CSV table of C-alpha atoms and ligand atoms in Angstrom, one decimal:
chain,number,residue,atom,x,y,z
G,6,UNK,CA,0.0,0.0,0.0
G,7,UNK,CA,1.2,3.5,-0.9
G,8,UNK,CA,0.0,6.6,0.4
G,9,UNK,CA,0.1,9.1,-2.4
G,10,UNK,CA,1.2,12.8,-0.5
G,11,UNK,CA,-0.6,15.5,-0.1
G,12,UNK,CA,1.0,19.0,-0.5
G,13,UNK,CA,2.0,20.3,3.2
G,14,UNK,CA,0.1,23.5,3.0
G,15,UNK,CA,-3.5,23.4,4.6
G,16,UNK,CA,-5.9,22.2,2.5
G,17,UNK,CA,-9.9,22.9,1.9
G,18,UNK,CA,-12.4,20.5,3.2
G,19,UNK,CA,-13.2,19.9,0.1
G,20,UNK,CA,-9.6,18.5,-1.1
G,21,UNK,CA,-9.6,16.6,1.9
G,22,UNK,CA,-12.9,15.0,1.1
G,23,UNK,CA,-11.8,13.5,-2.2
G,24,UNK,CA,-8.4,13.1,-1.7
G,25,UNK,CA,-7.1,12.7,2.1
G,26,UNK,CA,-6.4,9.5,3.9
G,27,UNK,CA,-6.1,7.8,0.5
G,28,UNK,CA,-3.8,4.5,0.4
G,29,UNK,CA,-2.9,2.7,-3.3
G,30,UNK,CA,-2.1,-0.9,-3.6
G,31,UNK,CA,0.6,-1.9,-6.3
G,32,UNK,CA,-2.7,-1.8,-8.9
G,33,UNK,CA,-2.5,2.1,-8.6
G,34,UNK,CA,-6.2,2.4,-8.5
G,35,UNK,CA,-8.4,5.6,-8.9
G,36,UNK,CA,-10.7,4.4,-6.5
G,37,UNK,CA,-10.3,3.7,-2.7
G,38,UNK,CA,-10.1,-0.5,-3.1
G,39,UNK,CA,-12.8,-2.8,-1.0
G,40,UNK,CA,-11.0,-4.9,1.1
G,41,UNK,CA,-13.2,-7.4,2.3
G,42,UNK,CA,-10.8,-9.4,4.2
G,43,UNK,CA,-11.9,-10.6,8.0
G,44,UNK,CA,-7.7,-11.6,8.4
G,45,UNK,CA,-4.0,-10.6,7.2
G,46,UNK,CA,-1.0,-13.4,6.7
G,47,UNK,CA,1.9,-13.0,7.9
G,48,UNK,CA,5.8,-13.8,6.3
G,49,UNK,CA,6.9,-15.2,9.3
G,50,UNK,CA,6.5,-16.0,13.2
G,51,UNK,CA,8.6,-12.9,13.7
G,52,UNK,CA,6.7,-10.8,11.6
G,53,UNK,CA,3.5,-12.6,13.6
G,54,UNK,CA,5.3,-11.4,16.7
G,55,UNK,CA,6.2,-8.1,15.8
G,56,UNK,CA,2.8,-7.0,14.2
G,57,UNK,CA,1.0,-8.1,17.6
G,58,UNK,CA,3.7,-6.5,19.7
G,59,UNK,CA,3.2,-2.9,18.1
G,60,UNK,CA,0.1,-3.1,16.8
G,61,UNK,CA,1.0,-0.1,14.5
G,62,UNK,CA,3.3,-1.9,11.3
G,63,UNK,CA,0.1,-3.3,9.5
G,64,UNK,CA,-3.1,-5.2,10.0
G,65,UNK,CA,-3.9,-7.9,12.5
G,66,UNK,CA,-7.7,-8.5,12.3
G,67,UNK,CA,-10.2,-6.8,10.6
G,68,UNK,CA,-12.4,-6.3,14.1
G,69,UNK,CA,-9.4,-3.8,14.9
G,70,UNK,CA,-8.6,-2.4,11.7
G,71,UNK,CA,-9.4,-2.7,8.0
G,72,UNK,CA,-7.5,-0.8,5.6
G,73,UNK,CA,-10.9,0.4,3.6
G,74,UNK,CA,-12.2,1.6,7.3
G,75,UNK,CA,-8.2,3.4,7.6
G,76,UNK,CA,-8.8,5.7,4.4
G,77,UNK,CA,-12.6,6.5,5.8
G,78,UNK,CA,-10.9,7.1,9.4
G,79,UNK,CA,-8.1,9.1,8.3
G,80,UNK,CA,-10.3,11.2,5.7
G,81,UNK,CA,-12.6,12.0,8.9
G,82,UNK,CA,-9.8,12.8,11.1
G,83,UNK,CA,-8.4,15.6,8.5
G,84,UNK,CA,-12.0,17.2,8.2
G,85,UNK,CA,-12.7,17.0,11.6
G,86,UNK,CA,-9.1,18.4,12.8
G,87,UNK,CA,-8.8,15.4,15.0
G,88,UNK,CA,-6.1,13.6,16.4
G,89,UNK,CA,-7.6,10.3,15.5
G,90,UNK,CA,-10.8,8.6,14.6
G,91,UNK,CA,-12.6,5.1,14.6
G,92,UNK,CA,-15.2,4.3,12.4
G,93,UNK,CA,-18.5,2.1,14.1
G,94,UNK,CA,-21.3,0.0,13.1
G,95,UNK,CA,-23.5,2.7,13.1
G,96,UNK,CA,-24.3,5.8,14.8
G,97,UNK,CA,-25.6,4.2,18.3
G,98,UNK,CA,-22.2,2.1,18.6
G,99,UNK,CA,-20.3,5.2,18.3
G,100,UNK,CA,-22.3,7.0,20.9
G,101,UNK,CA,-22.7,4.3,23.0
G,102,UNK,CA,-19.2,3.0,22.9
G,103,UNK,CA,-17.4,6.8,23.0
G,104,UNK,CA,-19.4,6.8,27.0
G,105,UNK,CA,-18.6,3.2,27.7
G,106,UNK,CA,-15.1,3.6,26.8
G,107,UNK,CA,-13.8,5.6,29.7
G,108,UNK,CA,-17.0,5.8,31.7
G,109,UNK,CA,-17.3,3.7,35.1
G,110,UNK,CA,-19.4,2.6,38.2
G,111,UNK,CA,-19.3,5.9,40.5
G,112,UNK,CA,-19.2,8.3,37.5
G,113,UNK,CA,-21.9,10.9,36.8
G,114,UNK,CA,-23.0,12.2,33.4
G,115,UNK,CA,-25.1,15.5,32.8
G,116,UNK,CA,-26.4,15.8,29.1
G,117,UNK,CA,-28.9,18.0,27.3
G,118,UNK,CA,-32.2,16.6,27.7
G,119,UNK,CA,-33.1,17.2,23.6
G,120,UNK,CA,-31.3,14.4,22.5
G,121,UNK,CA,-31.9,11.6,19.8
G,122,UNK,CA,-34.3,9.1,21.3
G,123,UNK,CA,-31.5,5.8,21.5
G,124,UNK,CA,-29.0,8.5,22.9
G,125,UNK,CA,-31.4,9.4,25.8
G,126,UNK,CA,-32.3,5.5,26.5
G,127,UNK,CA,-28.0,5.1,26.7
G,128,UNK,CA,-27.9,8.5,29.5
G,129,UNK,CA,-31.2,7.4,31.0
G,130,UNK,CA,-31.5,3.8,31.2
G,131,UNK,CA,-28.6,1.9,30.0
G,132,UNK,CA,-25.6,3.7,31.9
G,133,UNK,CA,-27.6,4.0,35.1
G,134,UNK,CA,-27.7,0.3,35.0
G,135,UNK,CA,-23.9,0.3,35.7
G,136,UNK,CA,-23.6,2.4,38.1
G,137,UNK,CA,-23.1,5.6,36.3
G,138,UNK,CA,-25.7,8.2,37.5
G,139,UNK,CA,-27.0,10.7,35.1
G,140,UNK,CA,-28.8,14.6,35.1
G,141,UNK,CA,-30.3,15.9,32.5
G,142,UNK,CA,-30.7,19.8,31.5
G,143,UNK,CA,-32.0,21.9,29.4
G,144,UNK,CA,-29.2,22.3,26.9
G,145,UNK,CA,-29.4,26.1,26.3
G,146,UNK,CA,-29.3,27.3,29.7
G,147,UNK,CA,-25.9,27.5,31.0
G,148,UNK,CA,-26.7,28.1,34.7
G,149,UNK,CA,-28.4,24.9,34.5
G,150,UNK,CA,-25.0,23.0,33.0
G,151,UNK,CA,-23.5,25.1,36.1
G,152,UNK,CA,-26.0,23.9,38.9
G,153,UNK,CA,-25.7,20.4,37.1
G,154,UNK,CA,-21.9,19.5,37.6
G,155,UNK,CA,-20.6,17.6,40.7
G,156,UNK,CA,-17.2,16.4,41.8
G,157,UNK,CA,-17.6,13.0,40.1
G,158,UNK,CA,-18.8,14.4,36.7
G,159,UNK,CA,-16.5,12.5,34.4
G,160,UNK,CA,-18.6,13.8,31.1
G,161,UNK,CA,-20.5,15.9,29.2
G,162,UNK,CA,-23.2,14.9,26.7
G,163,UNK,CA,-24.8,17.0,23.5
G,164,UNK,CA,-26.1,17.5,20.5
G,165,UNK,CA,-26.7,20.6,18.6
G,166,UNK,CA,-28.4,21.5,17.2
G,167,UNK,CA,-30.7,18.6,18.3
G,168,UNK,CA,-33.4,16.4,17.5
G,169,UNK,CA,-36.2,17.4,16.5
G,170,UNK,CA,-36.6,21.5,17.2
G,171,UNK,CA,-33.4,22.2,16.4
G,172,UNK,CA,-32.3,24.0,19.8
G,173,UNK,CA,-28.3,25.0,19.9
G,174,UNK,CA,-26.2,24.5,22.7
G,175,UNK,CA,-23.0,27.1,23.5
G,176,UNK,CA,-20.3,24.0,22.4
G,177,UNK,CA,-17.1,26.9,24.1
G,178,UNK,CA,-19.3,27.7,27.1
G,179,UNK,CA,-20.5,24.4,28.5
G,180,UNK,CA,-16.7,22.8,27.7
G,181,UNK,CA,-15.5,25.7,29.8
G,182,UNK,CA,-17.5,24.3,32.4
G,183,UNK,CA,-17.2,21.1,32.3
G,184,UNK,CA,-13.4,21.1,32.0
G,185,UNK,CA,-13.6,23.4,35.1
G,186,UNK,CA,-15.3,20.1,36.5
G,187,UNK,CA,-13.1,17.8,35.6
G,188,UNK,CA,-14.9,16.2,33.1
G,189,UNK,CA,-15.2,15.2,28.5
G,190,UNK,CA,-17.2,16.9,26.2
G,191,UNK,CA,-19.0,14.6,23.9
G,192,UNK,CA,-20.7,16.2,20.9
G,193,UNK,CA,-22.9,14.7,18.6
G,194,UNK,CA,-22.6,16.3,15.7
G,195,UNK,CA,-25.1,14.7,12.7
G,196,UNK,CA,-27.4,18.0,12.5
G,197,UNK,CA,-24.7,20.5,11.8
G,198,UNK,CA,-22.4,17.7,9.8
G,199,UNK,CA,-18.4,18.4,9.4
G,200,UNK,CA,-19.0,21.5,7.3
G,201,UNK,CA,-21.0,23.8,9.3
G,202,UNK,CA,-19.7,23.0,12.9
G,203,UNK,CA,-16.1,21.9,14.5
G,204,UNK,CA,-16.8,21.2,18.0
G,205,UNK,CA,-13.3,20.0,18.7
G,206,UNK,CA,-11.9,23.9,18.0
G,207,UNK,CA,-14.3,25.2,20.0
G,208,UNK,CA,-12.9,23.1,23.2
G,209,UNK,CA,-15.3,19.4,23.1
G,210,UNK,CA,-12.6,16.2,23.2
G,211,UNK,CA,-14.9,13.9,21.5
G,212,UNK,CA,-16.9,14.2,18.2
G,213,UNK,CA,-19.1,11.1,17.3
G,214,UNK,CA,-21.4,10.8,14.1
G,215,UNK,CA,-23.8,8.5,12.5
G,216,UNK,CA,-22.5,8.6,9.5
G,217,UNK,CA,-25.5,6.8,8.0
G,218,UNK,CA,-27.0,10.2,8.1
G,219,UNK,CA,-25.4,13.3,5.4
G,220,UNK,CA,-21.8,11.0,4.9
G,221,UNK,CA,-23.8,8.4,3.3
G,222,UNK,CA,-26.4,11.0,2.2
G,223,UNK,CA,-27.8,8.6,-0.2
G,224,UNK,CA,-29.7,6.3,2.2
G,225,UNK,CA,-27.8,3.0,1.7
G,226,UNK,CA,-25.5,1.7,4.8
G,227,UNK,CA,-25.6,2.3,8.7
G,228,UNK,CA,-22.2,3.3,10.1
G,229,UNK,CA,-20.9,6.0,13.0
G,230,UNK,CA,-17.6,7.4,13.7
G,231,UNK,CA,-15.8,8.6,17.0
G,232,UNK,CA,-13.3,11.4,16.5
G,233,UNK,CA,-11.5,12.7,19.2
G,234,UNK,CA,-7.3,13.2,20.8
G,235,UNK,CA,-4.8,10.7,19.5
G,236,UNK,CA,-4.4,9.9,23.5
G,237,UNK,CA,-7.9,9.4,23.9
G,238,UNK,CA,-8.3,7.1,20.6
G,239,UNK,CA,-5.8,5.0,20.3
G,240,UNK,CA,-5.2,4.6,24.3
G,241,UNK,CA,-9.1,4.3,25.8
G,242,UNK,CA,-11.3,4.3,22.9
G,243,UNK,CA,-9.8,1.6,20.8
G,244,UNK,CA,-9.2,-0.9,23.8
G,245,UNK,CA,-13.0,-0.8,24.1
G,246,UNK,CA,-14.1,-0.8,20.4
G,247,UNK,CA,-11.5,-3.5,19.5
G,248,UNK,CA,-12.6,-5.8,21.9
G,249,UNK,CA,-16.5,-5.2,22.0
G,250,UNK,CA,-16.6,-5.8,18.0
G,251,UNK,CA,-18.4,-2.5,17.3
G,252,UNK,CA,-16.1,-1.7,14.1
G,253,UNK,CA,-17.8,-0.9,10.7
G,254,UNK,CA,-18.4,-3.0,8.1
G,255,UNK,CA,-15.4,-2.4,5.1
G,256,UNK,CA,-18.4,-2.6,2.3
G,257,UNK,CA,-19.9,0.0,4.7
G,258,UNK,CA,-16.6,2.0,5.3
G,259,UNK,CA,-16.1,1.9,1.2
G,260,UNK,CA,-20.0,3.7,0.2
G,261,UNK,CA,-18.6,5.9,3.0
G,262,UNK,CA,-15.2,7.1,1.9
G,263,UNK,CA,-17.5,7.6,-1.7
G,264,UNK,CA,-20.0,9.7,0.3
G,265,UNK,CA,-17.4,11.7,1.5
G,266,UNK,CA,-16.2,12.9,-1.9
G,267,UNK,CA,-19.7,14.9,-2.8
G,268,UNK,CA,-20.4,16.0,1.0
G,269,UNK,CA,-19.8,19.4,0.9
G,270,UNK,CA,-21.3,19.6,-2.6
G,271,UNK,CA,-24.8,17.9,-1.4
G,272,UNK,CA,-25.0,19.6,2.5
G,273,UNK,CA,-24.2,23.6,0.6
G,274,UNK,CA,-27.2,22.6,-1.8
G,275,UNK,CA,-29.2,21.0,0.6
G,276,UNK,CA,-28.6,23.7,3.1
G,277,UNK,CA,-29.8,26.2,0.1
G,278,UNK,CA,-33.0,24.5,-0.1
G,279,UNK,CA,-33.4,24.3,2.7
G,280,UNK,CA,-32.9,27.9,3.4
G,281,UNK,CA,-36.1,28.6,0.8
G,282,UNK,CA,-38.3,26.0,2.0
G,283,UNK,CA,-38.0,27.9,5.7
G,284,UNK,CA,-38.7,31.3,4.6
G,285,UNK,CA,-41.9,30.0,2.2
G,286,UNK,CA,-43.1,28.4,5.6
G,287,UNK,CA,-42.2,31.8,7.5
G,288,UNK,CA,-44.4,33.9,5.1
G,289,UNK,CA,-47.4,31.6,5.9
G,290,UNK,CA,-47.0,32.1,9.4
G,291,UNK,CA,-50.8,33.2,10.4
G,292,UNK,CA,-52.4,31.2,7.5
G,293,UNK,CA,-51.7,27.7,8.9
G,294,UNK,CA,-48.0,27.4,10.2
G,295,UNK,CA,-47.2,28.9,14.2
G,296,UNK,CA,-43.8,28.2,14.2
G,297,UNK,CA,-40.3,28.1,12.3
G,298,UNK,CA,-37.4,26.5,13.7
G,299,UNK,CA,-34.2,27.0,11.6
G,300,UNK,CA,-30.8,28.1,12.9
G,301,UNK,CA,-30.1,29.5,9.4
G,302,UNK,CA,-33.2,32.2,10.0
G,303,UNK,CA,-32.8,35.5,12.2
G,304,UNK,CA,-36.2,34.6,14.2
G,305,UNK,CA,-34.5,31.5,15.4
G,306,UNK,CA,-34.5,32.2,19.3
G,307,UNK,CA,-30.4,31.3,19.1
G,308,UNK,CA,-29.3,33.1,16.0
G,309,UNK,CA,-26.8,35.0,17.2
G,310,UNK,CA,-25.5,31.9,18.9
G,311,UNK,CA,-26.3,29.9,15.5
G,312,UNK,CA,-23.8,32.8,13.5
G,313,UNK,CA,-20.9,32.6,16.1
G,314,UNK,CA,-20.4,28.7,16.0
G,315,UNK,CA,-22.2,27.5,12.7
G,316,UNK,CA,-21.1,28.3,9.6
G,317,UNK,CA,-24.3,26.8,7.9
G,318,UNK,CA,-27.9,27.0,8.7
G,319,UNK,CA,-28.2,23.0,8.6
G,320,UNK,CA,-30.4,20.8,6.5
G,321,UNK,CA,-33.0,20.1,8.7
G,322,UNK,CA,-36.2,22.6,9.3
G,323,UNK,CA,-38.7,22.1,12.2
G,324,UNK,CA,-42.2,24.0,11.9
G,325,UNK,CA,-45.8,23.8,13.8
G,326,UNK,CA,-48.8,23.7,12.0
G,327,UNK,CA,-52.0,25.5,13.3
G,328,UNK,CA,-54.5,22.7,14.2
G,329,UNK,CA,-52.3,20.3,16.5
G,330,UNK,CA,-52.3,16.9,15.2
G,331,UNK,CA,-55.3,16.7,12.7
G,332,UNK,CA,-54.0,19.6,10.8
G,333,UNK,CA,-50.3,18.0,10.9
G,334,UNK,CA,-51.5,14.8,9.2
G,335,UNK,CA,-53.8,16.5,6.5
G,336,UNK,CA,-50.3,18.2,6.1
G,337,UNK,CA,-48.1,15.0,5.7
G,338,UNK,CA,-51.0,13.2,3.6
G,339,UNK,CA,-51.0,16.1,1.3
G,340,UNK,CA,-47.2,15.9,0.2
G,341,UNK,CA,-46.9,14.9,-3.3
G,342,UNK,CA,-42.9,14.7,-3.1
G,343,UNK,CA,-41.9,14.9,0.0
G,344,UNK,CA,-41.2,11.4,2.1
G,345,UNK,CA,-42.4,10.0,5.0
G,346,UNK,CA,-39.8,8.9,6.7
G,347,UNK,CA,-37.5,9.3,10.2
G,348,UNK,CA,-34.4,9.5,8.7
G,349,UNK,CA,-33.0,12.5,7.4
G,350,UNK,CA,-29.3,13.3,5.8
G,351,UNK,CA,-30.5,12.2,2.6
G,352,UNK,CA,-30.5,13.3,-1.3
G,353,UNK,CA,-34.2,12.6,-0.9
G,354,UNK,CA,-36.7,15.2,1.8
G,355,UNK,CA,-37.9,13.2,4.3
G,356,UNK,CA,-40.5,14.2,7.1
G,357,UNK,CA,-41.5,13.0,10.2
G,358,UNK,CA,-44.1,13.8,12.9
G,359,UNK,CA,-42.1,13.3,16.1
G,360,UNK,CA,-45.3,13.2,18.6
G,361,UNK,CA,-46.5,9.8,16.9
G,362,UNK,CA,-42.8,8.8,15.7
G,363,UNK,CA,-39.6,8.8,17.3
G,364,UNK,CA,-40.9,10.5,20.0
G,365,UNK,CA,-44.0,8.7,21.0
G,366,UNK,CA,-42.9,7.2,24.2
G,367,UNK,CA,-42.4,10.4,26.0
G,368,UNK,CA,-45.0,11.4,28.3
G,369,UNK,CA,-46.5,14.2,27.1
G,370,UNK,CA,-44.9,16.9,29.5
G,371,UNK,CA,-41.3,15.5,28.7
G,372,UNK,CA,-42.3,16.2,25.1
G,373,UNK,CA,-43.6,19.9,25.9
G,374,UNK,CA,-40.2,20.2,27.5
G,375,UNK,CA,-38.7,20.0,24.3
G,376,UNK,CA,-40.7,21.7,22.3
G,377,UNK,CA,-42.1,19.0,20.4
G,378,UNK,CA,-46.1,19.2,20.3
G,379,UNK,CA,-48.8,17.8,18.2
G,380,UNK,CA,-48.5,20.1,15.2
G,381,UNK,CA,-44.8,19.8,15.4
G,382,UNK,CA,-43.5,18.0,12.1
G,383,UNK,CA,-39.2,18.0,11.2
G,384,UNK,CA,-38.3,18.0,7.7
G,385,UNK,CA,-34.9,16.8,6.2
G,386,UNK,CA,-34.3,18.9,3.1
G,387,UNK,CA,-32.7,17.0,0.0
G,388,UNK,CA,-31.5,17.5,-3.5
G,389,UNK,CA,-34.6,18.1,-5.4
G,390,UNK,CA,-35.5,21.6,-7.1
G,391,UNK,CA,-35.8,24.1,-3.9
G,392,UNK,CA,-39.2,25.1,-6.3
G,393,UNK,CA,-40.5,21.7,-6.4
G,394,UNK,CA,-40.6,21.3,-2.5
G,395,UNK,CA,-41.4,25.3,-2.0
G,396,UNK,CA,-44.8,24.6,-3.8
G,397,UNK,CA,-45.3,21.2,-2.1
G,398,UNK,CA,-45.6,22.3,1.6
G,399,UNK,CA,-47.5,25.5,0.1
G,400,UNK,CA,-49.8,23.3,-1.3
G,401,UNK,CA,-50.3,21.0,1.6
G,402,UNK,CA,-50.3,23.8,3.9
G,403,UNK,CA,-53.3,24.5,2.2
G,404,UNK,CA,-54.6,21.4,2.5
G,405,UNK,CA,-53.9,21.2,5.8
G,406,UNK,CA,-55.6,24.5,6.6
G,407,UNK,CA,-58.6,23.8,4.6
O,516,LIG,C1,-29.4,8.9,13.6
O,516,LIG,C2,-28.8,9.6,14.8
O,516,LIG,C3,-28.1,8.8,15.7
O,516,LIG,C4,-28.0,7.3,15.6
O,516,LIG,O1,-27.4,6.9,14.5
O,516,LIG,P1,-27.6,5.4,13.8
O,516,LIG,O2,-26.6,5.4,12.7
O,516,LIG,O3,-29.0,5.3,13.4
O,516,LIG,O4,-27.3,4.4,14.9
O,516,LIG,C5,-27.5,9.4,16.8
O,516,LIG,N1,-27.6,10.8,16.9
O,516,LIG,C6,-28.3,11.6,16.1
O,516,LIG,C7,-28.3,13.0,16.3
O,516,LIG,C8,-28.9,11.0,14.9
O,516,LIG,O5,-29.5,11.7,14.1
């Protein structure tokens, strides 16, 4: 394997995207290679020896390295700014095996309350079960994040913005606190994707993705990705994931690394629609839609905080339609190309009502809390026309107002 260089200056995202962490094999291929290989030979018992003693001179087993999941790692690492990365099965192992990597009995854990639904049932139900203790707050007060600390903290846990209503949480301020306390900032970063948010410059430790979200972008494979020190990677992180079996898949790694290449290209024109399809909603506001929820927009009730540590509005919108949830499904039935779906990152818009979705087994005050209520609906903005999905909510705005 070669690794063709790169020049030393510092390059664009979008260089990196196509071109970093490459390695060649002797064919010289344009295209990162598939290796589907579960094992590596060795020349001899020495070489055997060595590779296990160092773990660093090549490949030992393809549950703790791969070379496909190398180029998708490295290529992450260099957008990121990170001092390494591991790639997982999918999004939930890299959340849930970033905490259980360096978490243990005794520890505590204070995390936003708005997070992903499987994210809240790993703070809420599954670390409690070993003995780490968790607090949840609201995510955009700070005093809160203050009040919340204690001596045994040990980490931090967001997103931002998060899932559904697309609240933001200050990623500089609340690392200043925790690392006052003595603990990790964790950041989940899928909604604001590598190009529109670095958390790691702006003091977290740890980045984690599902990168079956906008890296994929095209709806085909699961997969996640942890991103953090080289300390904290290759001393505490990879320990846990090599042993535990929570690695990607190298077929998965592979439509990955491809994914990578168009990122940028697909989340700046996504982001651009989705721009448009929030302001038509915000000049209906008064003939059917309450509420528009879009960091990109000056009425979101964090802009200012959106502008100073975004550099994209994101591709997700949230919005509430007049009528609660009767009004909100006359909506939904009415889209013409619009998806239903709960997934979101993709090249095609996909919607979801989070009251009777993803978020159905909150009790309906832990769901007010979050802003989520029954005319609430999240839409993931894709490649199509921005005109084509302007005129279909329009039109099933009026449908649902009718
Ligand atoms: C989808 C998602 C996850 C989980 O990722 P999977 O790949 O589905 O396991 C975690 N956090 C956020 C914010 C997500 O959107």
């Amino acid at each position: 394997m070669s690794k063709p260089n790169l020049p030393d200056e510092i390059l664009g995202a979008a260089t990196l995207a196509v071109h970093g962490g490459t390695l060649r094999s002797q064919f010289m291929e344009t295209s990162e290679a598939l290796f589907l290989t579960q094992g590596y030979v060795y020349n001899s018992p020495e070489e055997a020896e060595e590779r296990f003693k160092s773990e660093s001179g090549g490949f030992i087993y393809s549950r703790y390295a791969n070379p496909t999941l190398a180029m998708f790692e490295e290529r992450m690492r260099l957008l990121e700014g990170a001092g390494a990365a591991r790639a997982t099965a999918s999004g939930m192992a890299a959340v849930s095996g970033a905490l259980l990597s360096f978490l243990k009995a005794g520890d505590h854990v204070v995390a936003a309350r708005a997070l992903f639904g499987s994210c809240l049932y790993v703070v809420q139900d599954l670390l409690p079960r070993f003995g780490v203790t968790s607090t949840l707050v609201d995510g955009r007060d700070i005093d809160a994040w203050k009040k919340a600390m204690k001596p045994n903290t040990k980490a931090v846990f967001f997103e931002t913005p998060s899932n559904p209503c697309l609240d933001l949480v200050d990623i500089a301020a609340v690392s200043k606190i925790a690392h006052d306390a003595g603990a990790l900032v964790v950041v989940d970063n899928v909604f604001a994707t590598p190009c529109y948010q670095s958390p790691l410059k702006l003091g977290a430790d740890i980045v984690v993705y599902s990168t079956t979200k906008h890296i994929d972008g095209q709806g085909r494979c699961l997969g996640g990705v942890v991103l953090g020190s080289e300390k904290f990677i290759k001393e505490t992180f990879h320990t846990f994931y090599k042993h535990t079996g929570i690695g990607m898949s190298p077929f998965n790694a592979w439509v990955m690394l491809k994914g990578l290449e168009t990122l940028k290209l697909r989340v700046d024109q996504q982001t651009a629609n989705t721009a448009k399809v929030a302001d038509a909603l915000g000049a209906l506001k008064n003939q059917g839609v309450t509420r528009v929820l879009y960091p990109g927009r000056s009425d979101h009730p964090q802009a200012e905080l959106a502008k100073r540590q975004m550099q994209g509005g994101s591709t997700l919108v949230a919005f509430e339609l007049a009528g609660g949830k009767a009004a909100a499904f006359k909506f939904l039935n009415a889209l013409k190309i619009i998806k239903l779906s709960n997934n979101l990152g993709d090249a095609k818009s996909l919607i979801t009502h989070p009251a009777t979705t993803t978020h159905q087994r909150l009790k309906p005050d832990d769901r007010a809390a979050l802003g989520i209520t029954d005319g609430t609906v999240r839409l993931s903005v894709g490649l199509e026309d921005a005109a084509d999905l302007v005129r279909d909510v329009q039109q099933a705005v009026k449908a649902a107002v009718a």
